[in-house]
Amino acid sequence: MPEAVLSVPRRVAPGARVAEPFPLADVALTGGIFTRARDQMLHLARVYPVDRLLAVFRANAGLDTRGARPPGGWEDFGHPDEDAWGPDDYPGREAAPTANLLRGHYAGHFLSMLALAAGGADDAAVRAELRAKVDALVEGLREVQETLAATGRYSHPGFLAAYGEWQFSRLEGLAPYGEIWAPYYTCHKIMAGLLDAHRHTGSVVALDVAAAMGRWVHGRLSVLPAEQRAAMWALYIAGEAGGMNEVLCDLAMLTGDPVFVETARLFDLDTLLDFAAAGRDELDGMHANQHAATLLGYLALGDLTGETRYTDAVVHLWDMLVPGRTYAHGGSGENELWGPAGAVAGDIGNRNAETCVTYNMLKIARALFERTGEARFADYYERAVTNQVLGSRRDVDSDDSPEVTYMFPVHPGALREWDNVGTCCGGTGLENHVKYQDSVYFRSAAGASGDAARTVWVNLYVASTASWPEAGVRLVQRTDYPLEGGSRIEVDATGDLELRLRVPAWVADSPVSDVQVPGGTCTSDTFGVRVDGEPQSVRADGGYVVLRRDWRPGTVVEIDMPLTLREVPALDDTSVVTLELGPTVLLARSAATTWLPVEAATWRRLDGTLDAPLTRADDGTWHLGDLVLEPTWSGSDARYHMYLRRADARIAFAGADPAADSGVPNAARADGRTFLDVLWADGGFADRGTFLEAVLRTAHEFVGLGLISAAEGRQVLVAAARSAVGREDEDAGREEARAEEAALLSRAPTAAHDGSAPRVEIVPAAAPGVTGWYLRPAELTVTARADAGEPDVEVRVDDGPWAPAGRTPLVLADGVHTVTARAVDDAGRERRVVREVSVDTTPPRTQVTTKRLGPRGVEINLTAVDDVSGVDSIRWKGPDTFWATFAEPFSRALFDAPQVIEFAATDRAGNQEPVRTLVLPPANAE
């Protein structure tokens, strides 16, 4: 039968391209999970008025706003008394009333969304409608740019912003975030929107406006000393410049003007480039999105200058982030900052995974794939786009909100931060959902010759069509992936064509080793391919199966990759796991805000996947025992747990034989890792022999530590031998099991005493609340028993001193406490147990500050503090206003009569402060 050969990973070289994406117009999604979010965002693109996006620009330029309200949030008019100060007439922070200093960025993102949607629209009428909106927005920006130039107030006629040029001057004076707010970030979003309008709708005006802005940027930065620029770009948030280097490189290529390359280099942050190019990891504590957004520009500069420092830095930074700082859904960062290297479970806080970061990481993955053809970048793309990005769009329709996440947090009992009109993630979220087709397929780069002349990569399994008219190739893909473990691709092509099919990283044994698929039969750990019904002998190496043949129109390629449920441990803590079904990360629904346990010992197959009783419900959730699971991409409002805590009570293995459950307690070492944690630390085993050797080795370790007895060690070995782990036919393997059992017992651990360390338990007097927290002091009793005699029993709380465990209950006040109990018998054997107990008896307290906005307005800022469980939300209500969840400072208009604002904060434990009130004075009152 024909044999599929495999691609070889390539190194990144400046300027080199292995693959290029299909134009948006040449790929169409025809079904699947992504169309839900796409259609919801396309609705917003079609109904949202352009005048609302232009309102802040027109107000800044003194033009008629046509009665339009700005989008709101960060994208509002600013302070009523604010002036469009030029570069030199800003009166200073103490005298200058300002607000909404990032305004203008959201319109740039909206322009990108409109252009991307127009470029990929299937329907000619919809395409024309979207292009008309693009033209109207571009024309409005051109008018503003010309109006600002006519004032003579600004340093260059290309200046375009929704505020004065003073923020850029203050940045050059190293003003901190708070006085200014990332002016070049906003500049980038506007320029990027204009260039997207040019690329996807052919707008010449958009390119002219963007080029004028680029010349203005050059005029400002080219006269500054390198040391001053370095200090600017190192400023926290104030110096955040988005992808300015990227758009300037784009301008250089689109206009042919090399000055834009030099302008792009003026944004170099040499400290970052130097340590990254040298492979030194110094990312801990750096603002994630501030620096992730620059990496595409560095790749472009590597292409345009040939300097390997740029490309080396990006590749090394990628390797520092993926997988070592990447959560299960593809996100990164805690409270917008990167944490320590390799810390995933250890960097779970209350505000993880800013969506903007993943937006940029997807762009970087795509760019690195174009340069290398390596599957690891496509694997990340699939994980992040399927889970975080698709899951970042709420499953609702809206006429005025993107309904996307800011953070997509990963802590226990998390809620997604929906809405985000005007925020940074609200802006990137506009774009995310109208371009899902952009990385489904790639083709050999322009100019390729010889063997690489006609190659198509299938990187995502999505119901879609792709056309490559210049090469005479058309693909039609039909699949329900990721709810189906397979796909069917109809290939319309004549003659020689190489089709590269990505073997997803979640498919067992791929891309670790060559896997021959006898007769094309597909098992749980194989990737099967058939062409016109004929099975192909495939090898999974390098991430792609390559079909090269003399094609005929209508050839059908069928792909089988059975979905498996996997318990995937975090890199830095194997007791912290996610449940993943194929490419989908599953979220456990629960109101608890403490760790949820999961017991999966008796479901684990040899490769670490789970043979579990997972059932699909009519509402799109799955049920696994007591757990209700939903896909990350559901877009629901439910509280969820992305990560669970392994809680296997006994050492047990998969199999129908009752003896596969040893009955031996799953003891833990002093570091908290249990027998099963240690055994399955690498996720799975290559074969049954390796599994049995690992069980034997772990049994020796735990008997040696006195955590299980020698007799219990033998019970564990018998259970492993009688288990079905790695055995295809459990019934037929009985003779083999007896032989394995005898061989293991002949090497079983022995001990001087046929016993084990004492059993010790920490028993709470009552169960916690539904959130997992105790809302009153928790009472605990420690009990222990030994095989002989009375053990010495001690207990400690957190890092406190050990104290004898008496009969009087231990009472714990507010805090998240680690309670450790230990018991030692007469033979000196010790066993410890650890229990995490969360107590929060006090509600948060909200502080209120107000700031007058002229005679008829006030800005209200509600801040709450809860040092124990953390603030979950602050809600407020005013006249004609429902109870709203606080996100940012908000403004209220003042009227002739006083107004009453009610507010209350709730913590993650479930405590709520009493409702309090703020009385707003009437308008014109002092």
Coordinates of C-alpha atoms in Angstrom, one line a residue, residues 113-383:
M113 CA -12.7 43.7 12.7
L114 CA -14.7 45.3 9.9
A115 CA -11.9 44.8 7.4
L116 CA -11.2 41.2 8.4
A117 CA -14.9 40.4 8.3
A118 CA -15.3 42.0 4.9
G119 CA -12.2 40.2 3.6
G120 CA -13.6 36.8 4.7
A121 CA -17.3 37.3 4.0
D122 CA -18.9 34.7 1.7
D123 CA -22.0 36.7 0.9
A124 CA -21.4 39.5 -1.7
A125 CA -24.1 41.8 -0.1
V126 CA -22.6 41.4 3.4
R127 CA -19.1 42.0 2.0
A128 CA -20.3 45.2 0.3
E129 CA -22.1 46.3 3.5
L130 CA -18.9 45.8 5.6
R131 CA -16.7 47.5 3.0
A132 CA -18.9 50.5 3.1
K133 CA -18.5 50.7 6.8
V134 CA -14.8 50.4 6.5
D135 CA -14.7 53.2 4.0
A136 CA -16.9 55.4 6.2
L137 CA -14.6 54.9 9.2
V138 CA -11.4 55.4 7.2
E139 CA -12.9 58.6 5.7
G140 CA -13.8 59.8 9.2
L141 CA -10.3 59.3 10.4
R142 CA -8.9 61.0 7.4
E143 CA -11.1 64.0 8.1
V144 CA -9.9 64.2 11.7
Q145 CA -6.3 63.9 10.7
E146 CA -6.6 66.8 8.3
T147 CA -8.5 68.9 10.8
L148 CA -5.9 68.4 13.4
A149 CA -3.2 69.3 10.9
A150 CA -5.0 72.5 10.0
T151 CA -4.8 73.7 13.6
G152 CA -1.0 73.9 13.5
R153 CA -1.0 72.8 17.1
Y154 CA 0.8 69.5 16.5
S155 CA 4.4 68.6 15.6
H156 CA 3.5 66.9 12.2
P157 CA 0.5 66.9 10.0
G158 CA 0.3 63.1 10.3
F159 CA -0.7 63.2 13.9
L160 CA -4.0 61.4 14.6
A161 CA -5.4 60.6 18.0
A162 CA -8.5 61.1 20.1
Y163 CA -6.6 63.2 22.6
G164 CA -3.8 65.8 22.3
E165 CA -0.2 65.1 21.5
W166 CA 0.8 65.9 25.1
Q167 CA 0.7 62.3 26.2
F168 CA 3.6 61.5 23.8
S169 CA 5.6 64.4 25.1
R170 CA 5.0 63.3 28.7
L171 CA 6.1 59.8 27.8
E172 CA 9.4 61.3 26.6
G173 CA 9.6 62.9 30.0
L174 CA 9.1 59.4 31.5
A175 CA 5.7 60.2 33.0
P176 CA 4.3 57.1 34.8
Y177 CA 1.2 55.2 34.1
G178 CA -1.6 57.1 35.8
E179 CA -0.6 60.5 34.4
I180 CA -0.5 59.0 30.9
W181 CA -1.8 55.7 29.5
A182 CA 0.3 54.0 26.8
P183 CA -0.1 56.5 23.9
Y184 CA 1.9 54.4 21.4
Y185 CA -0.3 51.5 22.2
T186 CA -3.3 53.5 21.0
C187 CA -1.4 54.7 18.0
H188 CA -0.6 51.1 17.0
K189 CA -4.2 50.0 17.2
I190 CA -5.3 52.9 14.9
M191 CA -2.5 52.2 12.4
A192 CA -3.1 48.5 12.5
G193 CA -6.8 49.1 11.7
L194 CA -5.9 51.3 8.8
L195 CA -3.5 48.7 7.4
D196 CA -6.1 46.0 7.8
A197 CA -8.5 48.2 5.8
H198 CA -5.9 48.5 3.1
R199 CA -5.0 44.8 3.0
H200 CA -8.5 43.4 3.1
T201 CA -10.6 46.0 1.3
G202 CA -8.1 47.7 -0.9
S203 CA -8.5 51.2 0.8
V204 CA -5.8 53.5 -0.6
V205 CA -6.9 56.3 1.7
A206 CA -6.3 54.0 4.7
L207 CA -2.7 53.4 3.6
D208 CA -2.2 57.2 3.1
V209 CA -3.5 58.0 6.6
A210 CA -1.3 55.3 8.2
A211 CA 1.8 56.4 6.3
A212 CA 1.3 59.9 7.4
M213 CA 1.0 58.7 11.0
G214 CA 4.2 56.7 10.5
R215 CA 6.1 59.8 9.3
W216 CA 4.8 61.6 12.4
V217 CA 6.2 58.8 14.6
H218 CA 9.5 59.0 12.9
G219 CA 9.7 62.7 13.5
R220 CA 9.1 62.3 17.2
L221 CA 11.3 59.4 18.0
S222 CA 14.3 59.9 15.6
V223 CA 15.5 62.9 17.5
L224 CA 15.6 61.2 20.9
P225 CA 18.7 59.6 22.3
A226 CA 18.8 55.8 22.5
E227 CA 19.0 55.9 26.3
Q228 CA 15.8 57.9 26.5
R229 CA 13.9 55.6 24.2
A230 CA 15.1 52.6 26.2
A231 CA 13.8 54.2 29.4
M232 CA 10.5 54.9 27.7
W233 CA 9.9 51.4 26.5
A234 CA 10.8 49.9 29.9
L235 CA 8.1 52.0 31.7
Y236 CA 5.3 49.8 33.1
I237 CA 2.3 50.2 30.8
A238 CA 3.0 53.9 30.1
G239 CA 5.7 52.7 27.7
E240 CA 3.5 49.9 26.2
A241 CA 3.7 50.4 22.5
G242 CA 1.7 47.5 21.2
G243 CA 3.0 46.3 17.9
M244 CA 4.3 49.7 16.6
N245 CA 7.4 47.9 15.3
E246 CA 5.2 45.5 13.3
V247 CA 3.0 48.1 11.6
L248 CA 6.0 50.2 10.7
C249 CA 7.6 47.2 9.0
D250 CA 4.3 46.6 7.3
L251 CA 4.4 50.2 6.1
A252 CA 7.9 49.7 4.8
M253 CA 6.8 46.7 2.7
L254 CA 3.6 48.3 1.5
T255 CA 5.1 51.7 0.6
G256 CA 8.7 50.7 -0.3
D257 CA 10.0 53.5 2.0
P258 CA 13.0 52.1 4.0
V259 CA 12.7 54.9 6.6
F260 CA 9.9 53.0 8.2
V261 CA 12.3 50.1 8.9
E262 CA 14.5 52.5 10.8
T263 CA 11.5 53.9 12.6
A264 CA 10.5 50.4 13.7
R265 CA 14.0 49.8 15.2
L266 CA 13.4 52.9 17.3
F267 CA 11.0 50.7 19.4
D268 CA 13.7 48.1 20.2
L269 CA 13.9 47.2 23.9
D270 CA 17.5 46.1 23.9
T271 CA 17.4 44.6 27.4
L272 CA 14.7 42.2 26.4
L273 CA 16.3 41.4 23.0
D274 CA 19.7 40.8 24.6
F275 CA 18.6 38.4 27.3
A276 CA 16.2 36.6 25.0
A277 CA 18.6 36.2 22.1
A278 CA 21.1 34.8 24.6
G279 CA 18.5 32.3 25.9
R280 CA 18.4 33.8 29.4
D281 CA 15.0 33.7 31.1
E282 CA 14.3 37.0 32.8
L283 CA 10.6 37.3 32.2
D284 CA 9.4 36.9 35.8
G285 CA 7.5 40.0 36.8
M286 CA 7.3 41.5 33.3
H287 CA 4.0 42.8 31.9
A288 CA 2.9 40.1 29.6
N289 CA 1.0 41.9 26.9
Q290 CA 3.3 44.9 26.9
H291 CA 6.1 42.7 25.6
A292 CA 4.2 39.8 23.8
A293 CA 2.8 42.4 21.3
T294 CA 6.3 43.4 20.2
L295 CA 7.4 39.9 19.1
L296 CA 5.8 40.0 15.7
G297 CA 7.6 43.3 15.0
Y298 CA 10.9 41.7 16.0
L299 CA 10.3 38.8 13.6
A300 CA 9.5 41.3 10.8
L301 CA 12.7 43.3 11.6
G302 CA 14.6 40.0 11.4
D303 CA 13.1 39.5 7.9
L304 CA 13.9 43.0 6.7
T305 CA 17.3 43.4 8.3
G306 CA 18.6 39.9 8.2
E307 CA 19.7 40.2 11.8
T308 CA 19.4 36.9 13.6
R309 CA 19.2 38.6 17.0
Y310 CA 15.6 39.4 16.4
T311 CA 14.5 35.9 15.3
D312 CA 16.6 34.2 18.0
A313 CA 15.0 36.4 20.6
V314 CA 11.5 35.5 19.5
V315 CA 12.1 31.8 19.3
H316 CA 13.8 31.7 22.8
L317 CA 11.0 33.8 24.3
W318 CA 8.4 31.4 22.8
D319 CA 10.2 28.5 24.4
M320 CA 10.2 30.3 27.8
L321 CA 6.5 30.8 27.5
V322 CA 5.2 27.5 26.0
P323 CA 4.6 25.3 27.8
G324 CA 6.4 26.6 31.0
R325 CA 4.1 29.6 31.5
T326 CA 1.0 28.4 29.7
Y327 CA -2.2 27.3 31.3
A328 CA -4.2 24.5 29.9
H329 CA -6.4 26.7 27.7
G330 CA -3.4 28.5 26.2
G331 CA -3.4 31.6 28.4
S332 CA -0.5 33.1 30.2
G333 CA 0.2 35.5 33.1
E334 CA -1.2 36.4 36.5
N335 CA -2.7 39.8 37.0
E336 CA -1.2 40.7 33.6
L337 CA 2.4 39.7 34.7
W338 CA 4.4 36.7 33.7
G339 CA 5.4 34.5 36.7
P340 CA 8.4 32.3 37.4
A341 CA 9.6 29.9 34.8
G342 CA 7.8 26.5 34.9
A343 CA 5.2 27.8 37.3
V344 CA 1.7 26.8 36.2
A345 CA -0.1 25.5 39.2
G346 CA 2.2 27.7 41.3
D347 CA 1.1 30.8 39.4
I348 CA -2.7 30.4 39.7
G349 CA -4.1 33.5 41.2
N350 CA -7.5 35.3 41.0
R351 CA -6.9 37.1 37.7
N352 CA -5.1 34.8 35.3
A353 CA -4.8 34.7 31.5
E354 CA -5.5 38.1 30.0
T355 CA -7.1 37.5 26.6
C356 CA -5.0 40.1 24.8
V357 CA -1.9 38.0 25.5
T358 CA -3.4 35.0 23.8
Y359 CA -4.5 37.1 20.9
N360 CA -0.9 38.0 20.4
M361 CA 0.5 34.6 21.1
L362 CA -1.7 33.2 18.4
K363 CA -0.3 35.7 15.9
I364 CA 3.3 34.7 17.0
A365 CA 2.5 31.0 16.7
R366 CA 1.1 31.6 13.2
A367 CA 4.2 33.6 12.1
L368 CA 6.6 31.0 13.5
F369 CA 4.7 28.3 11.7
E370 CA 5.0 30.2 8.4
R371 CA 8.8 30.3 9.0
T372 CA 9.3 26.7 10.1
G373 CA 6.4 24.5 9.3
E374 CA 6.8 22.9 12.8
A375 CA 3.7 21.3 14.3
R376 CA 4.4 22.6 17.8
F377 CA 3.3 26.0 16.8
A378 CA 0.1 24.6 15.2
D379 CA -0.5 22.5 18.3
Y380 CA -0.4 25.6 20.5
Y381 CA -2.7 27.4 18.0
E382 CA -5.3 24.7 18.2
R383 CA -5.2 24.6 22.0

